[in-house]
């Protein structure tokens, strides 16, 4: 047991293979020799317009997804952010040491505030402060995330440093751990895989559904006809082969593509088979867990309980240092 690990994903419903490759696989790899805490960050999810009625279902689906992908609750804590009120409490204290100018520089904030320009709220600006609180509440030292989160992690370190300077050494400066799949391309070939852009394959899709989505997915835009030689490096689908196919299969596909020996459909068929094979056990566990909501609830309750114990201790320390403890 060494450095504590913390990470989180927003509850957008069933997880997709971008979440799986970009985050969850790395989490599972860390379970053996780290104390790990994995969070479903529902309070982050409400910083942009959302549908309250479906929130509990999305949280449930995210939890089922974690478990189905092998995040083993016997070896880590899995919990829902809003079940541990200390996250928002610590975020408030961190608000008082975070320069507004730093937050206005965050690219995610700039993107989201452009996208939702009529709904720019304090929560959206303060999003990275809550994220810093998530991590530092548990004094985590390692944060496995996609590369799009590195700016938020830098802010987390800024907050830790500033707090430590003002109130004495309290928090570690956590390091970002970007896994082997820092960015998984979406099926549209334009953006990273995401739920909102509907360019994803979910972890519980059947072989037929996987094929249906892949068959219409964007490939190398320069390869217009079957007889055109393609450029695997420029192809969205080829980039997915990196995660699901063997080196020999990849070499064969790359060679076939470059020489127009194989067409895009053939390349996609192999990928579809490989994805379906890897997802089969996940889908099976997913369906089983979905039918056992009480077991899932128990995992989340136990996780929250464990986290509250650590959180209370940190808050005592923080409040004491800030002169807020009677
Ligand atoms: N902002 C992260 C994302 O969108 C989610 C997140 C919230 C997170 N709090 C966190 C990730 C703490 C790691 C650690 O992916």
CSV table of C-alpha atoms and ligand atoms in Angstrom, one decimal:
chain,number,residue,atom,x,y,z
A,1,UNK,CA,0.0,0.0,0.0
A,2,UNK,CA,1.6,3.2,-1.0
A,3,UNK,CA,0.3,6.5,-2.4
A,4,UNK,CA,-3.5,6.8,-2.4
A,5,UNK,CA,-5.2,7.0,-5.8
A,6,UNK,CA,-8.3,9.1,-6.5
A,7,UNK,CA,-10.3,9.5,-9.7
A,8,UNK,CA,-13.8,10.2,-10.9
A,9,UNK,CA,-16.1,10.1,-13.8
A,10,UNK,CA,-19.3,12.1,-14.4
A,11,UNK,CA,-22.5,10.1,-14.3
A,12,UNK,CA,-23.5,10.4,-18.0
A,13,UNK,CA,-25.2,6.9,-18.0
A,14,UNK,CA,-23.7,3.8,-19.4
A,15,UNK,CA,-20.0,4.0,-19.8
A,16,UNK,CA,-18.4,3.8,-23.3
A,17,UNK,CA,-15.2,2.3,-24.5
A,18,UNK,CA,-13.5,5.7,-24.3
A,19,UNK,CA,-14.1,5.7,-20.5
A,20,UNK,CA,-13.1,2.1,-20.3
A,21,UNK,CA,-9.8,2.5,-22.2
A,22,UNK,CA,-9.0,6.0,-21.1
A,23,UNK,CA,-9.7,5.6,-17.4
A,24,UNK,CA,-11.2,2.4,-16.0
A,25,UNK,CA,-8.5,0.0,-17.3
A,26,UNK,CA,-5.9,2.1,-15.6
A,27,UNK,CA,-7.9,2.1,-12.4
A,28,UNK,CA,-8.1,-1.7,-12.4
A,29,UNK,CA,-4.4,-2.0,-12.9
A,30,UNK,CA,-3.8,0.2,-9.9
A,31,UNK,CA,-6.0,-1.8,-7.5
A,32,UNK,CA,-3.4,-4.4,-6.6
A,33,UNK,CA,-0.8,-2.2,-5.0
A,34,UNK,CA,-2.6,1.1,-4.1
A,35,UNK,CA,-5.4,2.3,-1.9
A,36,UNK,CA,-7.9,3.5,-4.5
A,37,UNK,CA,-10.9,5.7,-4.3
A,38,UNK,CA,-13.2,6.0,-7.3
A,39,UNK,CA,-16.0,8.6,-7.4
A,40,UNK,CA,-19.1,9.2,-9.4
A,41,UNK,CA,-19.0,13.0,-9.5
A,42,UNK,CA,-22.7,14.0,-9.7
A,43,UNK,CA,-22.0,17.5,-8.3
A,44,UNK,CA,-19.8,18.2,-11.3
A,45,UNK,CA,-22.5,17.0,-13.7
A,46,UNK,CA,-24.9,19.7,-12.6
A,47,UNK,CA,-22.7,22.6,-13.7
A,48,UNK,CA,-24.3,22.5,-17.1
A,49,UNK,CA,-28.0,22.1,-18.0
A,50,UNK,CA,-29.1,18.5,-17.2
A,51,UNK,CA,-32.2,16.5,-16.6
A,52,UNK,CA,-32.8,15.9,-12.8
A,53,UNK,CA,-35.3,13.1,-13.3
A,54,UNK,CA,-32.7,10.8,-14.9
A,55,UNK,CA,-29.8,11.6,-12.6
A,56,UNK,CA,-30.3,8.6,-10.3
A,57,UNK,CA,-30.4,6.2,-13.2
A,58,UNK,CA,-27.3,7.7,-14.7
A,59,UNK,CA,-25.5,7.3,-11.4
A,60,UNK,CA,-26.6,3.7,-11.2
A,61,UNK,CA,-25.5,3.0,-14.7
A,62,UNK,CA,-22.1,4.5,-14.0
A,63,UNK,CA,-21.7,2.4,-10.8
A,64,UNK,CA,-22.7,-0.8,-12.7
A,65,UNK,CA,-20.2,0.2,-15.4
A,66,UNK,CA,-17.3,0.5,-12.9
A,67,UNK,CA,-18.2,-2.9,-11.4
A,68,UNK,CA,-18.7,-4.6,-14.7
A,69,UNK,CA,-15.3,-3.4,-15.9
A,70,UNK,CA,-13.5,-4.9,-13.0
A,71,UNK,CA,-13.3,-2.1,-10.4
A,72,UNK,CA,-13.4,-4.5,-7.5
A,73,UNK,CA,-15.2,-3.0,-4.4
A,74,UNK,CA,-13.3,-5.5,-2.2
A,75,UNK,CA,-10.1,-3.7,-3.1
A,76,UNK,CA,-11.2,0.0,-3.3
A,77,UNK,CA,-13.9,2.4,-2.4
A,78,UNK,CA,-16.6,3.3,-5.0
A,79,UNK,CA,-19.0,6.1,-4.0
A,80,UNK,CA,-21.1,9.0,-5.1
A,81,UNK,CA,-19.7,12.5,-4.5
A,82,UNK,CA,-22.9,14.0,-3.1
A,83,UNK,CA,-23.0,11.2,-0.4
A,84,UNK,CA,-19.9,12.8,1.2
A,85,UNK,CA,-20.8,16.5,1.9
A,86,UNK,CA,-17.2,17.3,2.8
A,87,UNK,CA,-16.4,17.7,-0.9
A,88,UNK,CA,-18.4,20.9,-1.3
A,89,UNK,CA,-17.3,22.0,2.2
A,90,UNK,CA,-13.6,21.8,1.3
A,91,UNK,CA,-14.3,23.3,-2.1
A,92,UNK,CA,-15.6,26.4,-0.3
A,93,UNK,CA,-12.4,26.7,1.6
A,94,UNK,CA,-10.4,26.2,-1.5
A,95,UNK,CA,-12.5,29.0,-3.2
A,96,UNK,CA,-10.8,31.4,-0.8
A,97,UNK,CA,-7.3,30.5,-2.0
A,98,UNK,CA,-8.0,30.2,-5.7
A,99,UNK,CA,-7.4,33.2,-8.0
A,100,UNK,CA,-10.4,33.8,-10.3
A,101,UNK,CA,-8.0,34.5,-13.1
A,102,UNK,CA,-6.7,30.9,-13.0
A,103,UNK,CA,-10.2,29.5,-13.3
A,104,UNK,CA,-11.0,31.8,-16.3
A,105,UNK,CA,-8.0,30.4,-18.1
A,106,UNK,CA,-9.2,26.8,-17.9
A,107,UNK,CA,-9.9,25.5,-21.4
A,108,UNK,CA,-12.8,23.3,-20.3
A,109,UNK,CA,-14.4,26.3,-18.8
A,110,UNK,CA,-13.9,28.3,-21.9
A,111,UNK,CA,-15.3,25.6,-24.1
A,112,UNK,CA,-18.3,24.9,-21.9
A,113,UNK,CA,-19.1,28.6,-21.3
A,114,UNK,CA,-19.0,29.2,-25.1
A,115,UNK,CA,-21.3,26.2,-25.5
A,116,UNK,CA,-23.8,27.2,-22.7
A,117,UNK,CA,-23.3,30.9,-23.0
A,118,UNK,CA,-26.7,31.7,-21.4
A,119,UNK,CA,-26.1,29.5,-18.4
A,120,UNK,CA,-22.6,30.4,-17.2
A,121,UNK,CA,-22.9,29.9,-13.5
A,122,UNK,CA,-20.4,30.0,-10.5
A,123,UNK,CA,-20.5,26.2,-10.4
A,124,UNK,CA,-19.0,26.0,-14.0
A,125,UNK,CA,-16.3,28.4,-13.1
A,126,UNK,CA,-15.6,26.7,-9.8
A,127,UNK,CA,-15.7,23.2,-11.3
A,128,UNK,CA,-11.9,22.7,-11.0
A,129,UNK,CA,-12.0,23.9,-7.4
A,130,UNK,CA,-14.5,21.1,-6.6
A,131,UNK,CA,-12.2,18.7,-8.4
A,132,UNK,CA,-9.2,19.8,-6.3
A,133,UNK,CA,-11.4,19.2,-3.2
A,134,UNK,CA,-12.3,15.7,-4.4
A,135,UNK,CA,-8.7,14.8,-4.7
A,136,UNK,CA,-7.1,16.6,-1.8
A,137,UNK,CA,-9.9,15.6,0.7
A,138,UNK,CA,-8.3,12.2,0.6
A,139,UNK,CA,-4.7,13.5,0.2
A,140,UNK,CA,-4.4,11.4,-2.9
A,141,UNK,CA,-1.0,11.4,-4.6
A,142,UNK,CA,-1.9,9.8,-7.9
A,143,UNK,CA,-4.8,10.8,-10.2
A,144,UNK,CA,-5.4,8.6,-13.2
A,145,UNK,CA,-7.3,10.6,-15.9
A,146,UNK,CA,-7.4,11.3,-19.6
A,147,UNK,CA,-5.0,14.0,-20.9
A,148,UNK,CA,-7.8,16.5,-21.2
A,149,UNK,CA,-7.7,16.7,-17.4
A,150,UNK,CA,-4.1,17.7,-17.0
A,151,UNK,CA,-4.9,21.4,-16.7
A,152,UNK,CA,-7.3,20.7,-13.9
A,153,UNK,CA,-4.7,18.7,-12.1
A,154,UNK,CA,-2.2,21.5,-12.5
A,155,UNK,CA,-4.8,23.8,-10.7
A,156,UNK,CA,-5.2,21.1,-8.0
A,157,UNK,CA,-1.4,21.4,-7.4
A,158,UNK,CA,-1.7,25.2,-7.3
A,159,UNK,CA,-4.4,25.0,-4.8
A,160,UNK,CA,-2.5,22.5,-2.6
A,161,UNK,CA,0.6,24.7,-2.8
A,162,UNK,CA,-1.2,27.9,-2.0
A,163,UNK,CA,-3.1,26.3,1.0
A,164,UNK,CA,0.1,24.8,2.3
A,165,UNK,CA,1.9,28.2,2.1
A,166,UNK,CA,-0.9,30.0,3.9
A,167,UNK,CA,-1.8,27.4,6.5
A,168,UNK,CA,1.1,25.0,6.8
A,169,UNK,CA,2.0,21.8,5.1
A,170,UNK,CA,-1.3,19.9,4.7
A,171,UNK,CA,-1.8,18.5,1.2
A,172,UNK,CA,0.5,16.6,-1.2
A,173,UNK,CA,0.8,17.8,-4.7
A,174,UNK,CA,-0.8,15.0,-6.6
A,175,UNK,CA,0.6,13.7,-9.9
A,176,UNK,CA,-1.4,13.0,-13.0
A,177,UNK,CA,-1.3,9.5,-14.4
A,178,UNK,CA,-2.2,9.5,-18.0
A,179,UNK,CA,-2.8,5.9,-19.0
A,180,UNK,CA,-2.0,4.1,-22.3
A,181,UNK,CA,-5.1,5.5,-24.0
A,182,UNK,CA,-4.9,9.3,-23.3
A,183,UNK,CA,-7.4,10.0,-26.0
A,184,UNK,CA,-9.8,7.7,-27.6
A,185,UNK,CA,-11.2,9.0,-30.9
A,186,UNK,CA,-15.0,9.0,-31.4
A,187,UNK,CA,-16.7,7.2,-34.3
A,188,UNK,CA,-17.2,10.6,-36.1
A,189,UNK,CA,-13.4,10.9,-36.6
A,190,UNK,CA,-13.6,14.5,-35.3
A,191,UNK,CA,-13.8,14.6,-31.5
A,192,UNK,CA,-12.9,12.4,-28.6
A,193,UNK,CA,-15.4,9.7,-27.8
A,194,UNK,CA,-18.2,11.1,-25.8
A,195,UNK,CA,-21.8,10.5,-24.7
A,196,UNK,CA,-23.1,13.9,-25.6
A,197,UNK,CA,-21.6,13.8,-29.1
A,198,UNK,CA,-23.2,10.3,-29.7
A,199,UNK,CA,-20.0,9.0,-31.3
A,200,UNK,CA,-19.4,6.2,-28.9
A,201,UNK,CA,-19.7,2.4,-28.4
A,202,UNK,CA,-21.1,1.6,-25.0
A,203,UNK,CA,-19.5,-1.2,-22.9
A,204,UNK,CA,-22.7,-3.2,-22.9
A,205,UNK,CA,-23.4,-3.2,-26.6
A,206,UNK,CA,-24.0,-6.5,-28.4
A,207,UNK,CA,-21.9,-7.7,-31.3
A,208,UNK,CA,-24.7,-6.6,-33.7
A,209,UNK,CA,-24.9,-3.1,-32.2
A,210,UNK,CA,-21.1,-2.8,-32.3
A,211,UNK,CA,-21.1,-3.7,-35.9
A,212,UNK,CA,-24.0,-1.4,-36.8
A,213,UNK,CA,-22.1,1.6,-35.3
A,214,UNK,CA,-18.7,0.6,-36.7
A,215,UNK,CA,-20.0,0.0,-40.2
A,216,UNK,CA,-21.0,3.6,-40.6
A,217,UNK,CA,-18.1,5.1,-38.7
A,218,UNK,CA,-15.8,7.6,-40.4
A,219,UNK,CA,-12.5,6.3,-41.7
A,220,UNK,CA,-9.5,7.9,-43.5
A,221,UNK,CA,-11.2,10.8,-45.3
A,222,UNK,CA,-8.8,10.7,-48.2
A,223,UNK,CA,-9.7,7.1,-49.0
A,224,UNK,CA,-12.8,7.6,-51.1
A,225,UNK,CA,-13.0,4.4,-53.1
A,226,UNK,CA,-12.2,0.8,-52.3
A,227,UNK,CA,-9.3,0.9,-54.8
A,228,UNK,CA,-7.7,4.0,-53.2
A,229,UNK,CA,-4.7,3.2,-51.0
A,230,UNK,CA,-5.3,4.5,-47.5
A,231,UNK,CA,-3.2,6.0,-44.7
A,232,UNK,CA,-3.8,4.1,-41.5
A,233,UNK,CA,-2.2,6.8,-39.4
A,234,UNK,CA,-4.9,9.2,-40.5
A,235,UNK,CA,-7.7,6.7,-39.8
A,236,UNK,CA,-9.9,6.9,-36.9
A,237,UNK,CA,-10.8,3.2,-37.1
A,238,UNK,CA,-7.1,2.2,-37.3
A,239,UNK,CA,-6.5,4.1,-34.1
A,240,UNK,CA,-9.0,1.9,-32.3
A,241,UNK,CA,-7.3,-1.3,-33.6
A,242,UNK,CA,-4.4,-0.2,-31.3
A,243,UNK,CA,-6.5,-1.0,-28.3
A,244,UNK,CA,-8.3,-4.2,-29.4
A,245,UNK,CA,-6.2,-6.0,-32.0
A,246,UNK,CA,-2.9,-7.9,-31.8
A,247,UNK,CA,0.3,-6.4,-33.2
A,248,UNK,CA,0.1,-9.0,-36.1
A,249,UNK,CA,-3.4,-8.1,-36.9
A,250,UNK,CA,-2.6,-4.4,-36.9
A,251,UNK,CA,0.4,-4.9,-39.2
A,252,UNK,CA,-1.8,-6.9,-41.6
A,253,UNK,CA,-4.5,-4.3,-41.6
A,254,UNK,CA,-2.0,-1.4,-42.0
A,255,UNK,CA,-0.3,-3.1,-44.9
A,256,UNK,CA,-3.7,-4.1,-46.5
A,257,UNK,CA,-4.9,-0.5,-46.2
A,258,UNK,CA,-1.8,1.1,-47.6
A,259,UNK,CA,-1.8,-1.2,-50.7
A,260,UNK,CA,-5.6,-1.1,-51.1
A,261,UNK,CA,-5.4,-4.9,-50.5
A,262,UNK,CA,-8.3,-4.7,-48.0
A,263,UNK,CA,-11.3,-2.4,-47.9
A,264,UNK,CA,-12.5,-0.3,-44.9
A,265,UNK,CA,-15.3,-2.8,-44.2
A,266,UNK,CA,-12.9,-5.7,-43.9
A,267,UNK,CA,-10.8,-3.6,-41.5
A,268,UNK,CA,-13.9,-2.7,-39.5
A,269,UNK,CA,-15.1,-6.3,-39.4
A,270,UNK,CA,-12.0,-7.4,-37.6
A,271,UNK,CA,-12.2,-4.5,-35.2
A,272,UNK,CA,-15.8,-5.3,-34.5
A,273,UNK,CA,-15.0,-8.9,-33.7
A,274,UNK,CA,-12.2,-7.9,-31.4
A,275,UNK,CA,-14.2,-5.3,-29.5
A,276,UNK,CA,-17.1,-7.7,-29.1
A,277,UNK,CA,-14.8,-10.4,-27.7
A,278,UNK,CA,-13.3,-8.0,-25.2
A,279,UNK,CA,-16.6,-6.6,-24.1
A,280,UNK,CA,-18.4,-10.0,-23.9
A,281,UNK,CA,-17.6,-10.7,-20.2
A,282,UNK,CA,-18.1,-7.0,-19.3
A,283,UNK,CA,-21.6,-7.1,-20.9
A,284,UNK,CA,-22.4,-10.3,-19.1
A,285,UNK,CA,-21.5,-8.8,-15.7
A,286,UNK,CA,-23.2,-5.5,-16.6
A,287,UNK,CA,-26.6,-7.3,-17.2
A,288,UNK,CA,-26.3,-9.4,-14.1
A,289,UNK,CA,-25.5,-6.3,-11.9
A,290,UNK,CA,-28.3,-4.3,-13.5
A,291,UNK,CA,-30.7,-6.8,-12.1
A,292,UNK,CA,-29.3,-6.5,-8.6
A,293,UNK,CA,-29.7,-2.8,-7.7
A,294,UNK,CA,-29.5,-3.6,-3.9
A,295,UNK,CA,-26.0,-5.0,-4.3
A,296,UNK,CA,-24.9,-2.0,-6.2
A,297,UNK,CA,-26.4,0.3,-3.6
A,298,UNK,CA,-24.6,-1.6,-0.9
A,299,UNK,CA,-21.3,-1.0,-2.7
A,300,UNK,CA,-21.9,2.7,-2.9
A,301,UNK,CA,-23.1,3.0,0.7
A,302,UNK,CA,-20.0,1.2,2.0
A,303,UNK,CA,-17.8,3.3,-0.2
A,304,UNK,CA,-19.4,6.5,1.1
A,305,UNK,CA,-19.0,5.3,4.7
A,306,UNK,CA,-15.3,4.7,4.2
A,307,UNK,CA,-14.7,8.0,2.5
A,308,UNK,CA,-16.6,10.0,5.1
A,309,UNK,CA,-14.2,8.7,7.8
A,310,UNK,CA,-11.2,10.0,5.9
A,311,UNK,CA,-13.0,13.2,4.8
A,312,UNK,CA,-14.0,14.1,8.4
A,313,UNK,CA,-10.4,13.8,9.5
A,314,UNK,CA,-9.1,16.0,6.7
A,315,UNK,CA,-11.8,18.6,7.5
A,316,UNK,CA,-10.9,18.7,11.1
A,317,UNK,CA,-7.3,19.4,10.2
A,318,UNK,CA,-8.3,22.0,7.6
A,319,UNK,CA,-10.7,23.9,9.9
A,320,UNK,CA,-8.2,23.8,12.7
A,321,UNK,CA,-5.5,25.3,10.5
A,322,UNK,CA,-7.9,27.9,9.2
A,323,UNK,CA,-8.9,29.0,12.7
A,324,UNK,CA,-12.4,27.6,12.3
A,325,UNK,CA,-12.4,25.0,15.0
A,326,UNK,CA,-13.7,25.8,18.4
B,1,LIG,N1,-13.3,16.5,-14.4
B,1,LIG,C1,-13.2,15.1,-14.6
B,1,LIG,C2,-13.6,14.7,-16.0
B,1,LIG,O1,-14.5,15.4,-16.6
B,1,LIG,C3,-14.0,14.3,-13.6
B,1,LIG,C4,-13.5,14.5,-12.2
B,1,LIG,C5,-14.1,15.2,-11.2
B,1,LIG,C6,-12.3,14.0,-11.6
B,1,LIG,N2,-13.4,15.2,-10.0
B,1,LIG,C7,-12.3,14.4,-10.3
B,1,LIG,C8,-11.3,13.2,-12.2
B,1,LIG,C9,-11.2,14.1,-9.5
B,1,LIG,C10,-10.2,12.9,-11.3
B,1,LIG,C11,-10.2,13.4,-10.0
B,1,LIG,O2,-13.2,13.7,-16.5
